[in-house]
Every structure is written in structure tokens, then in C-alpha cells.
mmCIF file with all atom_site columns, C-alpha atoms in Angstrom:
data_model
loop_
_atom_site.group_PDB
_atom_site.id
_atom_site.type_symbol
_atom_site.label_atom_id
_atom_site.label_alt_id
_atom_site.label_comp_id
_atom_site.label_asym_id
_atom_site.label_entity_id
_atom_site.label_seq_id
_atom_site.pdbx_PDB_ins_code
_atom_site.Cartn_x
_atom_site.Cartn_y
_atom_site.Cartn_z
_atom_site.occupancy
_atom_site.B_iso_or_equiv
_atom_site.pdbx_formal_charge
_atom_site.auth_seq_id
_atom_site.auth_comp_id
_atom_site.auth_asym_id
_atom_site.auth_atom_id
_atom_site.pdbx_PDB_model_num
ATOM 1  C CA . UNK A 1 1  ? 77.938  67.543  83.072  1.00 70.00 ? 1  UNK A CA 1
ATOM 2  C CA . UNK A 1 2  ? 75.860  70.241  81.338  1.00 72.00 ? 2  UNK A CA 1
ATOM 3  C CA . UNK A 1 3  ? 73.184  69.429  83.624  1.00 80.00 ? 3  UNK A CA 1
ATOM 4  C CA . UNK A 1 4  ? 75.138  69.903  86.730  1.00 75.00 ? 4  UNK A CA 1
ATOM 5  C CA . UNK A 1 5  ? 76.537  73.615  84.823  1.00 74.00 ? 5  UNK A CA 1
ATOM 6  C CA . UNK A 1 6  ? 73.239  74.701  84.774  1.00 77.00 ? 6  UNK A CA 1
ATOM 7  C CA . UNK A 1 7  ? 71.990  73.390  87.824  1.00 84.00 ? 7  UNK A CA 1
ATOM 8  C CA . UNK A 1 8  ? 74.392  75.555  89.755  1.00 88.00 ? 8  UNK A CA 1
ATOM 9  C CA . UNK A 1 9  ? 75.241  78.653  87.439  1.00 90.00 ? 9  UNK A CA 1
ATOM 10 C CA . UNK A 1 10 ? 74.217  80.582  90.252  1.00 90.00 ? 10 UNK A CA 1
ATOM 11 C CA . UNK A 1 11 ? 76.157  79.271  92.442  1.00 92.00 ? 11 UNK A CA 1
ATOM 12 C CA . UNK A 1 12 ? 79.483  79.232  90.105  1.00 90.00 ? 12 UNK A CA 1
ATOM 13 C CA . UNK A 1 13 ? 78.800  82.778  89.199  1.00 93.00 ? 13 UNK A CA 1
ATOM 14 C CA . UNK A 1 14 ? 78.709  83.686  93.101  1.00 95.00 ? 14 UNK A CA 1
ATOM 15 C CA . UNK A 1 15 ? 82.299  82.093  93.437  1.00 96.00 ? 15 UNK A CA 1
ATOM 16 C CA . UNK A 1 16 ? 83.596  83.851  90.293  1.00 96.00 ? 16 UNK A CA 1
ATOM 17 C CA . UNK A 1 17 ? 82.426  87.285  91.870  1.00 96.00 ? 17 UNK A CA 1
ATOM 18 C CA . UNK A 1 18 ? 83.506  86.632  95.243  1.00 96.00 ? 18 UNK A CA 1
ATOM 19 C CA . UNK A 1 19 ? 87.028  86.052  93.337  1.00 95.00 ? 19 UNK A CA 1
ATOM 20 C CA . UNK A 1 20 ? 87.337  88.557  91.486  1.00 95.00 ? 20 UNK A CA 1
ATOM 21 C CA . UNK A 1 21 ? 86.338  90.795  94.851  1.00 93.00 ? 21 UNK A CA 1
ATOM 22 C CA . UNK A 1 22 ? 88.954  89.826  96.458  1.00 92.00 ? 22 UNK A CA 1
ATOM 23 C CA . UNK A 1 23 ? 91.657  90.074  94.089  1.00 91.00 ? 23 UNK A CA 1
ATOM 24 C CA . UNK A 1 24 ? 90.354  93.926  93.266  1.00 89.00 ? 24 UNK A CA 1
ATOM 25 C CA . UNK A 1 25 ? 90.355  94.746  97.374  1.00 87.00 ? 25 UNK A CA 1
ATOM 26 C CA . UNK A 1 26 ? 94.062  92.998  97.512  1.00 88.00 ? 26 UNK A CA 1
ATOM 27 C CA . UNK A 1 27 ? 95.472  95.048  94.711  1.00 87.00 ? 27 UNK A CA 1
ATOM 28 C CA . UNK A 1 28 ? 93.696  98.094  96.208  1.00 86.00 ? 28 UNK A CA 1
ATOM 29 C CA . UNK A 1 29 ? 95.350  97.304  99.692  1.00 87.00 ? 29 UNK A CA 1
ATOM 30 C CA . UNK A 1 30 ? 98.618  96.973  97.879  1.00 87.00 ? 30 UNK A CA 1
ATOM 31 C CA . UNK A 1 31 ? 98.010  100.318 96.216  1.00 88.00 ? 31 UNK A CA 1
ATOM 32 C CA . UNK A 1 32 ? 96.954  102.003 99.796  1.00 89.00 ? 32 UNK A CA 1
ATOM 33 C CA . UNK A 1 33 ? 99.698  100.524 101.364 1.00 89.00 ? 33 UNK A CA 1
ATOM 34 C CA . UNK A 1 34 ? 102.504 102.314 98.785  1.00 91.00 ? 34 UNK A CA 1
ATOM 35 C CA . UNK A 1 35 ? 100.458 105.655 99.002  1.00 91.00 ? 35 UNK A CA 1
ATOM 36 C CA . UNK A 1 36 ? 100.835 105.526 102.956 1.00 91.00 ? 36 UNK A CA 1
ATOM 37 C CA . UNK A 1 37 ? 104.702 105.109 102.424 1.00 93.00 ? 37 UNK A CA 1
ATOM 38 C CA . UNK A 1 38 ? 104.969 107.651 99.971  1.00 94.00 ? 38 UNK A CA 1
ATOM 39 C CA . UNK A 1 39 ? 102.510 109.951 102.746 1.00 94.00 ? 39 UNK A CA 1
ATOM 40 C CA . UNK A 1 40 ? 105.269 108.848 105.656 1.00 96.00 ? 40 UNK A CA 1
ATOM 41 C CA . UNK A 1 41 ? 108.528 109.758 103.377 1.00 95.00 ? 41 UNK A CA 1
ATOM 42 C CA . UNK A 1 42 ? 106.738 113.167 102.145 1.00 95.00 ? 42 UNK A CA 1
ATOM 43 C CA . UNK A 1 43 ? 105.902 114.137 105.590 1.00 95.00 ? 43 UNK A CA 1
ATOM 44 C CA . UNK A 1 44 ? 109.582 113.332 106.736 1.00 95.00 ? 44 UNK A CA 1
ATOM 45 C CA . UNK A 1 45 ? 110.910 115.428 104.089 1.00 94.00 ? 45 UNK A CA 1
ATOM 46 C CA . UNK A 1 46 ? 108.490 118.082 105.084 1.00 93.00 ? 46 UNK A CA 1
ATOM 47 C CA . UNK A 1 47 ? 109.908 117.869 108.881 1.00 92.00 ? 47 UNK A CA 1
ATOM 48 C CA . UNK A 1 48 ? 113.577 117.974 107.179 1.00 92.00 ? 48 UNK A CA 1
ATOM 49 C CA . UNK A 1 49 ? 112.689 121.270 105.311 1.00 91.00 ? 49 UNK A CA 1
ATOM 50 C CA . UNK A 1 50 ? 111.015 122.750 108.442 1.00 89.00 ? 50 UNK A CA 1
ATOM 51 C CA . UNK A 1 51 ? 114.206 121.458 111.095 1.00 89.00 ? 51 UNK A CA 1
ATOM 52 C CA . UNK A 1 52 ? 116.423 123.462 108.201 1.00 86.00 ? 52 UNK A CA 1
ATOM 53 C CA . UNK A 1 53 ? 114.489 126.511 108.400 1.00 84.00 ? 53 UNK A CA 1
ATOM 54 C CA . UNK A 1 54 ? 114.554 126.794 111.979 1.00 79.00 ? 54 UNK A CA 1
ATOM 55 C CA . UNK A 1 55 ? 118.053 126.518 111.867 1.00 67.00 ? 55 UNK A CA 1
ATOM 56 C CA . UNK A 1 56 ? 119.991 129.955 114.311 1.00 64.00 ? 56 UNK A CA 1
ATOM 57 C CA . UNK A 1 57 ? 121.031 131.256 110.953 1.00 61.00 ? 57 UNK A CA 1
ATOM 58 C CA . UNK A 1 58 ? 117.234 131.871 109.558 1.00 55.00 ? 58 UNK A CA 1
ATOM 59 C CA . UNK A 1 59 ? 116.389 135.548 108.405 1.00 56.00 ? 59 UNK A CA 1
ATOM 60 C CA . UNK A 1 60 ? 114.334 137.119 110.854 1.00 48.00 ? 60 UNK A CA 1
#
């Protein structure tokens, strides 16, 4: 059994980076995907603010 350990360390170190790649790239995507929402509800705000100001009764 320690034989076969060694015999492929390489190998099981690969697979334990590969891992740990892709569960730091899926929490990043998660991450990404809640700053785009936040990006879509601050621009919609944004567009809210600028409908109100040019509402007829703005200050000219």
C-alpha cells in the first residue's frame, strides 16, 4: 500500500490540485455571479434616480 502511495504521489498530488482548482474557480463564479446582480440592481436604481429627475417638475 505504501508502495503504491509513493509510486503515484505525483499523480495523487495532480488530482488534489486539480480539486482544489476547481472548487476556488466555483466559489469565484458564485462570487462574480452576486457582484453582477448587485451591478444590474445598482444600475436600475441609477435609471430610477435619473427617470425622477427628468420628471416636468425639474428646476431648470
Amino acid at each position: 500500500m505504501l508502495d503504491f502511495f509513493f509510486s503515484n504521489l505525483f499523480y495523487i498530488v495532480l488530482i488534489i490540485i486539480v480539486l482544489l482548482f476547481i472548487r476556488i474557480n466555483s466559489s469565484y463564479s458564485k462570487r462574480r455571479a452576486k457582484v453582477n446582480e448587485d451591478m444590474k440592481q445598482l444600475q436600475q436604481r441609477v435609471n430610477e434616480l435619473e427617470r425622477k429627475q427628468d420628471s416636468p417638475y425639474k428646476e431648470k
